[in-house]
Amino acid sequence: MSVEKLALIMAAGEGTRMLSNLPKVLHAVCGQPIVEHVLRAVDSVCKQKVLIVGHGKERIMEACHGQADFVEQQPGGWGTGHAIRSAASMLEGKKGAVLITAGDMPLVLPETYARLMSEVEKGYAAAMLTDHVDNPTGYGRVVRENGKVCAIVEQKDLVGEQHNIKEMNASVYCFDIEALLWALPQLKNNNGAHEYYLTDVINILYKGGREITTVPVLEKSECCGINNRLQLAQAEREMRRRINARHMREGVTMIDPEATYIEPDVSIGRDTVVYPGCVLQKGTIIGENCLLLPNCRIMNSVVGDNVRIENSVLLDARVGDGSTVGPFAYIRPDTVVGEKCRVGDFVELKNSNIGDGTKISHLTYVGDSDVGEKVNLGCGVVFVNYDGKNKNRSSVGDGAFVGCNVNLVSPVNVGSDAYIAAGSTITEDVPDGAMAIARERQSIKEDWVSKRKMEGKL
Ligand code: UD1
Ligand code: CA
């Protein structure tokens, strides 16, 4: 028989208290679905993970595709014991320990899963995560006899002295697989909620002469399950605190960590300073010694070292070492900005390559184009990339100087070191080193104002 490390994650409940069309476990905490936080924490201990799904199963299976196996609980809503029974076939014929956790508890630490697992490996039939809290209302309570865990009693089923118990069940366990398989068929639903409670397994094991141990939480927040939007916001805040603490420990300065929003999959180099209101999203890598001034949203982008960004948005983009971006720049997908570039205010870049040392200082749109090195794009330059039907590409060679308010009607190629006069609308290629001017000549009408006034027209 194989000794397995397996985790069952319960995510079949309705999550009615969220009042949402989205399944509860797909709501995001720090930009990542709740259940993905659980899967990741569990993954450090168990490679094989089974999600028990029911309500909203299609969407959950789509979101977690490739991250877990799935078992359906049918019918849904018969309780946590029924959920685990639905997955019992995954355990048949296996020996060892199985982790069981709830898909709505994103804050349980990987170390906690490891501690639960090691207790069962020592020989306990079950290990459960518990905490002592002043107000355990709503939670199952841990009942002990002569100090030994003998049962969990749900809120609705508490009697007498049990109301005073402060030790609560977090709904995170590790079981010996054989012991669990022996106990599961014995569950009954003769309780306050007419559900099959997984928690009743504890008393069944105790009566069967097996020992159960508890593992205390490492951090109070670990026990926070998410049942409503208030708890969602609390979990968000705690996860944010953890993520930001990790970056600060690794040498990142945060002016106000409570107002800095960083998703789990982000890396930031040392000596980078992050100001409030920055939102760093999935897949983003920020280099060393950068300055992220207030309100930057950066998603799935790579930013080099010594880059300064202010009040700007970067999506699926790259910015090279020593460049400055913003304030108020919008760098859209598939843009690569080179080193020591200047991308100034109200500049929008899309699907373009910008060579090293190029300056695009203000009010410019570059779309679907290749701009060389040390180019100067003056204020108000527009790459006219869309003809109403197709997107067209243009290029500007190294060292070119494009004056203010120039339209480059794509597709058009501007040679290196070429000059384009301000206000030109360029529709034909400009050779290397040439000067292009494409605008109406200025004409002067002397004394025009006084003449008009005499005629009574002004
Ligand atoms: C459960 C525990 C309680 C514990 C509390 C901690 C039981 C009977 N009670 O109560 O002791 O203090 O968690 O938060 O286990 N689920 C299913 N199928 C179902 C019902 C639930 O998969 O039929 C899933 C839910 O999606 C959820 C998890 O199990 O992820 C917990 O269910 P929930 O209804 O929130 O249990 P609690 O009432 O909170
Ligand atoms: Ca719950």
Tab-separated table of N, CA, C and O and ligand atoms in Angstrom, residues 17 24 80 102 104-105 138-139 170-171 223-227 231, ligand 2:
chain	number	residue	atom	x	y	z
A	17	ARG	N	-23.956	33.804	2.731
A	17	ARG	CA	-23.798	35.093	3.415
A	17	ARG	C	-22.983	36.108	2.615
A	17	ARG	O	-22.912	37.274	2.961
A	24	LYS	N	-18.202	31.691	-3.409
A	24	LYS	CA	-17.450	32.352	-2.332
A	24	LYS	C	-15.945	32.212	-2.468
A	24	LYS	O	-15.202	33.190	-2.345
A	80	THR	N	-20.292	19.166	6.212
A	80	THR	CA	-18.867	18.911	5.985
A	80	THR	C	-18.533	17.418	6.033
A	80	THR	O	-17.641	16.959	5.314
A	102	ALA	N	-10.717	23.909	4.887
A	102	ALA	CA	-11.848	24.570	4.247
A	102	ALA	C	-11.337	25.534	3.193
A	102	ALA	O	-10.355	26.241	3.412
A	104	ASP	N	-12.413	28.219	2.341
A	104	ASP	CA	-12.656	29.627	2.645
A	104	ASP	C	-11.730	30.149	3.745
A	104	ASP	O	-12.019	31.141	4.383
A	105	MET	N	-10.596	29.461	3.947
A	105	MET	CA	-9.662	29.898	4.990
A	105	MET	C	-8.284	30.191	4.399
A	105	MET	O	-7.367	29.379	4.478
A	138	GLY	N	-20.572	30.886	17.164
A	138	GLY	CA	-20.646	30.442	15.767
A	138	GLY	C	-19.710	29.289	15.451
A	138	GLY	O	-19.924	28.565	14.488
A	139	TYR	N	-18.680	29.135	16.255
A	139	TYR	CA	-17.700	28.070	16.000
A	139	TYR	C	-18.049	26.798	16.773
A	139	TYR	O	-18.692	26.838	17.821
A	170	ALA	N	-11.075	25.246	14.267
A	170	ALA	CA	-10.834	26.086	13.080
A	170	ALA	C	-11.322	25.439	11.791
A	170	ALA	O	-11.360	26.093	10.760
A	171	SER	N	-11.634	24.139	11.841
A	171	SER	CA	-12.049	23.404	10.643
A	171	SER	C	-10.854	23.081	9.736
A	171	SER	O	-10.962	23.043	8.522
A	223	CYS	N	-7.337	31.482	11.909
A	223	CYS	CA	-8.677	30.898	12.038
A	223	CYS	C	-9.757	31.660	11.288
A	223	CYS	O	-10.908	31.251	11.300
A	224	CYS	N	-9.413	32.788	10.675
A	224	CYS	CA	-10.460	33.597	10.041
A	224	CYS	C	-10.973	32.919	8.781
A	224	CYS	O	-10.291	32.912	7.752
A	225	GLY	N	-12.159	32.383	8.871
A	225	GLY	CA	-12.828	31.885	7.671
A	225	GLY	C	-13.562	33.061	7.062
A	225	GLY	O	-13.851	34.049	7.739
A	226	ILE	N	-13.859	32.952	5.773
A	226	ILE	CA	-14.571	34.057	5.129
A	226	ILE	C	-16.000	33.617	4.843
A	226	ILE	O	-16.226	32.710	4.047
A	227	ASN	N	-16.928	34.242	5.541
A	227	ASN	CA	-18.340	33.934	5.324
A	227	ASN	C	-19.100	35.116	4.751
A	227	ASN	O	-20.152	34.951	4.165
A	231	GLN	N	-15.666	39.902	6.598
A	231	GLN	CA	-14.536	38.998	6.828
A	231	GLN	C	-13.606	38.975	5.615
A	231	GLN	O	-12.396	38.820	5.764
B	2	CA	CA	-17.096	28.734	7.667
